[in-house]
Coordinates of C-alpha atoms in Angstrom, one line a residue:
Chain A
M1 CA -35.5 14.4 39.8
G2 CA -32.8 12.8 41.6
N3 CA -33.2 9.3 40.4
D4 CA -34.6 9.7 37.2
P5 CA -32.1 8.1 34.6
L6 CA -32.1 10.5 32.4
A7 CA -31.6 13.3 35.0
R8 CA -28.6 11.4 36.1
Q9 CA -27.1 10.8 32.7
I10 CA -27.3 14.5 32.3
Q11 CA -25.7 15.1 35.5
F12 CA -23.0 12.9 34.4
L13 CA -22.4 14.4 31.2
L14 CA -22.2 17.6 32.6
E15 CA -19.8 16.9 35.5
I16 CA -17.4 15.2 32.6
D17 CA -17.1 18.5 30.9
R18 CA -14.5 19.5 33.6
L19 CA -12.0 17.1 31.5
K20 CA -11.6 20.0 29.2
Q21 CA -10.0 21.9 31.9
I22 CA -7.4 19.1 32.7
T23 CA -4.1 19.9 31.1
R24 CA -1.6 17.3 29.9
R25 CA 2.3 18.2 29.6
T26 CA 2.1 17.5 25.7
L27 CA 1.8 20.5 23.3
I28 CA -0.8 20.2 20.5
A29 CA 1.0 19.7 17.1
D30 CA 1.3 23.3 16.2
G31 CA 2.9 24.0 19.6
S32 CA 0.6 26.9 20.4
R33 CA -0.5 25.6 24.0
R34 CA -0.8 22.4 26.0
E35 CA -3.5 19.5 25.1
N36 CA -6.4 19.0 27.4
D37 CA -7.6 15.4 28.2
A38 CA -10.8 15.9 26.3
E39 CA -9.1 16.8 23.0
H40 CA -6.3 13.9 23.8
S41 CA -9.4 11.2 24.4
W42 CA -11.0 12.4 21.3
H43 CA -7.9 12.2 19.2
L44 CA -7.0 8.7 20.7
A45 CA -10.7 7.5 19.6
L46 CA -9.5 8.5 16.0
F47 CA -6.5 6.7 16.5
A48 CA -8.2 3.7 17.4
V49 CA -10.5 3.9 14.2
V50 CA -7.4 4.5 11.8
L51 CA -5.1 2.3 13.0
A52 CA -6.9 -0.7 14.1
E53 CA -5.4 -2.9 11.6
H54 CA -2.0 -2.8 13.5
G55 CA -3.7 -4.0 16.6
P56 CA -4.2 -7.5 17.4
A57 CA -6.6 -9.7 15.3
E58 CA -10.2 -9.7 15.9
L59 CA -9.9 -6.5 17.9
D60 CA -13.3 -5.2 19.4
L61 CA -13.1 -1.8 18.2
A62 CA -15.9 -0.5 19.7
R63 CA -14.8 -1.4 22.8
V64 CA -11.4 0.0 22.4
I65 CA -12.9 3.2 21.3
K66 CA -15.3 3.5 24.5
M67 CA -12.2 2.7 26.6
V68 CA -10.0 5.7 25.5
L69 CA -13.2 7.8 25.8
V70 CA -13.3 7.0 29.4
H71 CA -9.8 6.6 30.2
D72 CA -8.8 9.6 31.6
L73 CA -12.0 10.6 33.4
V74 CA -10.6 9.8 36.9
E75 CA -8.4 13.0 36.1
I76 CA -11.1 15.4 36.7
D77 CA -10.5 14.7 40.4
A78 CA -6.8 13.0 40.6
G79 CA -5.5 15.3 38.0
D80 CA -2.9 14.4 34.8
T81 CA -0.1 12.4 36.6
Y82 CA 3.2 13.2 34.7
C83 CA 4.4 9.8 33.7
Y84 CA 7.9 11.2 34.3
D85 CA 7.3 12.1 37.7
P86 CA 8.1 9.1 40.4
A87 CA 6.6 10.7 43.5
A88 CA 3.3 11.6 41.7
C89 CA 3.1 8.0 40.4
A90 CA 3.5 6.5 43.8
T91 CA -0.1 8.1 44.7
Q92 CA -1.8 8.0 41.3
R93 CA -4.0 4.6 41.8
D94 CA -5.3 5.7 45.2
R95 CA -6.2 9.2 43.8
E96 CA -7.8 7.8 40.8
V97 CA -9.8 5.0 42.6
A98 CA -11.1 7.4 44.7
A99 CA -12.2 9.4 41.5
A100 CA -13.7 6.3 39.9
E101 CA -15.9 5.7 43.0
R102 CA -17.3 9.3 42.7
I103 CA -17.2 10.1 39.1
F104 CA -19.1 6.7 37.8
A105 CA -21.7 6.7 40.8
L106 CA -23.5 9.9 38.8
L107 CA -24.6 7.2 36.3
P108 CA -27.6 5.0 37.0
A109 CA -26.1 1.8 38.5
D110 CA -26.0 -0.6 35.3
Q111 CA -24.4 2.3 33.2
G112 CA -21.7 3.2 36.1
I113 CA -20.8 -0.2 36.5
E114 CA -20.1 -0.6 32.7
L115 CA -18.2 2.7 32.0
R116 CA -16.3 1.7 35.4
A117 CA -15.6 -1.8 34.3
L118 CA -14.2 -0.2 30.8
W119 CA -11.6 2.1 32.9
E120 CA -10.6 -1.0 35.2
E121 CA -10.0 -2.9 31.9
F122 CA -7.8 0.0 30.5
E123 CA -5.9 0.0 33.9
A124 CA -5.1 -3.7 33.8
K125 CA -3.7 -3.9 30.4
E126 CA -4.7 -7.7 30.6
T127 CA -7.0 -7.8 27.4
A128 CA -6.2 -7.4 23.5
E129 CA -8.5 -4.2 23.6
S130 CA -6.9 -2.5 26.7
R131 CA -3.3 -3.3 25.4
F132 CA -4.1 -1.5 22.1
A133 CA -5.7 1.3 23.6
A134 CA -2.6 2.0 26.0
A135 CA -0.3 1.5 22.9
L136 CA -2.3 4.4 21.3
D137 CA -2.3 6.2 24.6
R138 CA 1.5 6.2 24.4
L139 CA 2.0 6.7 20.7
Q140 CA 0.0 9.8 20.5
P141 CA 2.2 12.1 23.0
V142 CA 5.3 10.8 21.3
L143 CA 4.1 11.8 17.8
L144 CA 3.0 15.1 19.3
N145 CA 6.0 15.7 21.2
Y146 CA 8.2 14.8 18.0
H147 CA 6.2 17.2 15.7
T148 CA 6.9 19.8 18.4
Q149 CA 10.7 19.5 18.2
G150 CA 10.2 17.7 21.5
R151 CA 9.6 20.8 23.5
A152 CA 7.9 19.0 26.2
W153 CA 10.6 16.5 26.4
L154 CA 13.6 18.8 26.7
E155 CA 11.3 21.1 29.0
H156 CA 11.3 18.5 31.8
G157 CA 14.4 17.0 31.1
V158 CA 13.7 13.6 30.0
T159 CA 16.2 11.3 28.3
R160 CA 15.6 8.8 25.3
A161 CA 16.1 6.0 28.0
Q162 CA 13.1 7.3 29.8
V163 CA 11.0 7.4 26.8
I164 CA 11.8 3.9 25.7
E165 CA 11.2 2.6 29.3
R166 CA 7.7 4.5 29.5
N167 CA 6.7 3.6 26.0
R168 CA 8.0 0.1 25.3
H169 CA 4.6 -1.4 26.2
I170 CA 3.5 -0.4 22.7
A171 CA 4.9 -3.4 21.6
A172 CA 2.7 -5.6 23.4
G173 CA -0.5 -3.9 21.9
A174 CA 0.9 -3.2 18.5
P175 CA 4.3 -4.5 17.6
R176 CA 4.0 -2.4 14.0
L177 CA 3.4 1.0 15.7
W178 CA 6.2 0.2 18.5
K179 CA 8.6 -0.2 15.5
Y180 CA 7.5 3.3 14.2
A181 CA 7.6 5.0 17.6
L182 CA 11.2 3.5 17.9
A183 CA 12.2 5.1 14.6
L184 CA 10.5 8.6 15.9
I185 CA 12.5 8.4 19.2
D186 CA 15.9 7.7 17.4
D187 CA 15.3 10.4 14.9
A188 CA 14.3 13.1 17.6
V189 CA 17.6 12.3 19.2
E190 CA 19.2 12.4 16.0
K191 CA 17.7 16.1 15.4
G192 CA 18.2 17.0 19.1
Y193 CA 14.6 17.1 20.1
L194 CA 15.6 14.6 22.8
N195 CA 18.7 14.1 25.1
V196 CA 20.5 10.8 25.2
Chain B
M1 CA 6.9 7.3 2.7
G2 CA 4.4 8.7 0.3
N3 CA 2.2 5.5 -0.4
D4 CA 3.1 3.4 2.7
P5 CA -0.7 3.1 4.4
L6 CA 0.8 3.8 8.0
A7 CA 2.6 6.8 6.6
R8 CA -0.6 8.3 5.4
Q9 CA -3.0 7.5 8.6
I10 CA -0.2 9.0 10.6
Q11 CA -0.2 11.9 8.4
F12 CA -4.1 12.2 8.7
L13 CA -4.0 11.7 12.4
L14 CA -1.6 14.8 12.7
E15 CA -3.7 16.9 10.2
I16 CA -6.9 16.6 12.2
D17 CA -5.1 17.5 15.1
R18 CA -6.0 21.1 13.7
L19 CA -9.5 20.3 14.9
K20 CA -8.3 21.4 18.5
Q21 CA -8.4 25.1 17.4
I22 CA -11.5 25.5 15.6
T23 CA -13.6 27.4 18.1
R24 CA -17.3 27.1 18.6
R25 CA -19.5 29.6 19.9
T26 CA -20.6 27.7 22.9
L27 CA -18.9 28.4 26.2
I28 CA -17.7 25.0 28.3
A29 CA -20.0 24.3 31.1
D30 CA -17.8 26.8 33.9
G31 CA -18.3 29.5 31.5
S32 CA -14.5 30.2 31.6
R33 CA -13.8 29.8 27.5
R34 CA -15.2 28.8 24.2
E35 CA -15.6 25.0 23.3
N36 CA -13.4 23.7 20.7
D37 CA -14.6 21.1 17.9
A38 CA -12.3 18.4 19.4
E39 CA -13.5 18.6 22.8
H40 CA -17.0 18.9 21.6
S41 CA -16.6 15.8 19.3
W42 CA -15.4 13.7 22.5
H43 CA -18.1 15.1 24.6
L44 CA -20.9 13.8 21.8
A45 CA -19.1 10.5 21.9
L46 CA -20.1 9.9 25.6
F47 CA -23.3 11.7 25.0
A48 CA -23.9 8.5 22.4
V49 CA -22.7 6.1 25.0
V50 CA -24.9 7.5 28.0
L51 CA -28.0 8.2 25.8
A52 CA -28.0 5.4 23.5
E53 CA -31.3 3.8 25.3
H54 CA -33.3 7.3 24.5
G55 CA -32.6 7.0 20.5
P56 CA -34.4 4.8 18.4
A57 CA -34.8 0.7 18.9
E58 CA -31.6 -1.5 17.3
L59 CA -29.4 1.7 17.1
D60 CA -25.8 0.7 15.7
L61 CA -24.1 2.5 18.3
A62 CA -20.8 2.0 17.2
R63 CA -21.6 3.9 14.0
V64 CA -23.1 6.6 16.1
I65 CA -19.7 7.1 17.9
K66 CA -17.6 7.1 14.6
M67 CA -20.1 9.2 13.4
V68 CA -20.0 11.9 15.8
L69 CA -15.8 11.4 16.1
V70 CA -15.6 12.6 12.5
H71 CA -18.6 14.9 12.0
D72 CA -17.0 18.1 12.3
L73 CA -13.5 17.5 10.7
V74 CA -14.4 19.5 7.8
E75 CA -14.5 22.4 10.0
I76 CA -10.3 22.3 9.8
D77 CA -10.8 23.9 6.5
A78 CA -14.3 25.3 6.7
G79 CA -14.1 26.9 10.0
D80 CA -17.3 26.5 12.4
T81 CA -20.3 27.9 10.9
Y82 CA -22.7 29.6 13.5
C83 CA -26.0 28.3 13.2
Y84 CA -27.7 31.4 13.8
D85 CA -26.1 33.3 10.9
P86 CA -27.9 32.8 7.7
A87 CA -25.1 34.6 5.3
A88 CA -22.4 31.6 6.4
C89 CA -25.3 28.7 6.4
A90 CA -25.7 29.8 2.5
T91 CA -22.2 29.0 1.5
Q92 CA -21.6 26.4 4.1
R93 CA -22.2 23.0 2.2
D94 CA -19.7 24.1 -0.6
R95 CA -17.2 24.7 1.7
E96 CA -17.4 21.6 3.5
V97 CA -17.4 19.3 0.9
A98 CA -14.4 21.0 -0.6
A99 CA -13.1 20.4 2.8
A100 CA -14.0 16.5 2.7
E101 CA -12.4 16.2 -0.6
R102 CA -9.1 17.2 1.0
I103 CA -8.9 15.9 4.6
F104 CA -10.5 12.2 3.7
A105 CA -8.1 11.5 0.8
L106 CA -5.2 11.9 3.1
L107 CA -6.0 8.5 4.3
P108 CA -5.4 4.9 2.1
A109 CA -8.3 4.9 -0.2
D110 CA -10.4 2.4 1.6
Q111 CA -10.4 4.3 5.1
G112 CA -10.9 7.8 3.3
I113 CA -14.1 6.5 1.3
E114 CA -15.5 4.7 4.7
L115 CA -14.8 7.8 7.1
R116 CA -16.4 10.2 4.4
A117 CA -19.4 8.0 3.9
L118 CA -20.0 8.4 7.5
W119 CA -19.6 12.1 7.2
E120 CA -22.2 12.1 4.2
E121 CA -24.4 10.1 6.1
F122 CA -24.2 12.3 9.3
E123 CA -25.2 15.5 6.8
A124 CA -27.9 13.6 5.0
K125 CA -29.6 12.8 8.1
E126 CA -31.5 10.0 6.3
T127 CA -30.6 6.8 8.8
A128 CA -31.6 6.3 12.6
E129 CA -27.8 6.5 13.4
S130 CA -27.6 10.0 11.8
R131 CA -30.6 11.3 13.1
F132 CA -29.7 10.3 16.8
A133 CA -26.2 11.9 16.0
A134 CA -27.7 15.1 15.1
A135 CA -30.1 15.1 18.1
L136 CA -26.7 15.0 20.2
D137 CA -25.1 17.6 18.4
R138 CA -27.9 20.0 19.1
L139 CA -28.7 18.9 22.7
Q140 CA -25.0 19.2 23.8
P141 CA -25.0 23.1 23.1
V142 CA -28.1 23.5 24.6
L143 CA -27.2 21.9 27.8
L144 CA -24.0 24.1 28.1
N145 CA -25.6 27.4 27.0
Y146 CA -28.3 26.7 29.6
H147 CA -25.4 26.1 32.1
T148 CA -23.5 28.8 31.2
Q149 CA -26.8 31.2 32.0
G150 CA -27.2 31.7 28.3
R151 CA -24.5 33.8 27.7
A152 CA -23.9 32.5 24.2
W153 CA -27.6 33.0 23.4
L154 CA -27.7 36.4 24.8
E155 CA -24.5 37.5 23.2
H156 CA -25.7 36.9 19.8
G157 CA -29.2 38.1 20.5
V158 CA -30.7 34.4 19.9
T159 CA -34.5 34.2 20.5
R160 CA -36.5 31.4 21.8
A161 CA -38.2 31.1 18.4
Q162 CA -34.9 30.4 16.7
V163 CA -33.6 28.0 19.3
I164 CA -36.7 25.8 18.8
E165 CA -36.5 26.3 15.0
R166 CA -32.9 25.1 14.9
N167 CA -33.2 22.1 17.5
R168 CA -36.7 21.0 16.6
H169 CA -35.0 18.0 14.5
I170 CA -33.8 16.7 17.9
A171 CA -37.4 15.4 18.3
A172 CA -36.7 13.0 14.9
G173 CA -33.7 11.5 16.4
A174 CA -34.8 11.1 20.1
P175 CA -38.3 12.4 21.2
R176 CA -37.2 11.9 24.8
L177 CA -34.6 14.1 24.6
W178 CA -36.5 16.7 22.8
K179 CA -39.0 16.9 25.6
Y180 CA -36.0 17.3 27.9
A181 CA -34.6 20.2 25.9
L182 CA -37.8 22.0 25.4
A183 CA -38.3 22.1 29.1
L184 CA -34.6 23.5 29.4
I185 CA -35.4 26.0 26.8
D186 CA -38.7 27.2 28.4
D187 CA -36.7 27.2 32.0
A188 CA -34.3 29.3 30.2
V189 CA -36.6 32.1 29.2
E190 CA -38.1 31.8 32.5
K191 CA -34.8 32.9 33.7
G192 CA -33.7 35.4 31.5
Y193 CA -30.8 33.2 29.8
L194 CA -32.9 33.5 26.4
N195 CA -35.1 36.3 24.8
V196 CA -38.5 35.6 23.6

């Protein structure tokens, strides 16, 4: 069945099941366990649906949704890179490009090209859609960290300045959401969820 | 902040985090644990993106994707109803309507109405989009059950006739995918993953 398009599509859909096993540092909202990439991607897709009005005007929402659905697929091979770990960040791009080569090539060629382009667009952050998607990808863990009393932040010794530095690009994709995130971050410091 | 739209949107996005805790009977592809509804919904959204060509002509793919993203939200209150349990099925609709009343009402009114309408459309299965979404919602567990050697089927004493009865509506949304599923089901019987 190697070249039947449906067989290749099914093969891809089975392969990406592994995203359910890639664990992030962020806890889910009740604090009971760490979140995985598949859940995170679903959550982001609904962030996009629900918060679209706070994004740029004339946003192509369907493209944002597809982008967040695929944005972490490369982590199947490359793993989750913790955003406050500079050593891991240094090799992240190379590891993720190699993963993209393998994973998107499982699909029929035209679809592989389309989904890989969405991932590259997300990475480059040059379009309104990718900047909005990136803003949501940062807002969601800030929200979960806040609502789990900052456990992931405190555990990894993250400071307010690091959180601001890492998340300030929310402002480029959704200024209103950055204002909201900033208020949460300051309240987190106030409540002892995040160190100065 | 009770009536600020953004505050209500964030409240909804935090509430639906609970979907990550609703466990299905189906195992994830490597058989290591059961799948949850949030992962399942993400997976279905990518089934929609990748398999769209096998659905009806002139499909509104963006609506299908939104539909599968929200189709299980009612299970936050109503729980996952196992499709081969007749007693649970008898009360399912009432439990899910009550859940929809509560959960979608967390959003600003216009958004709550829009997302609830998508859920009702999915339930009614009267449009091409909802029939395709429903087909994917059946195909995905068949695929996972097959690739985990039928463990969920065997554990719950499910027979081929029940699987056929439960899944035959795949044919209404995507005939090509039903043909594929049928071949898998027959191969599952052949291999001892599913009882006659």
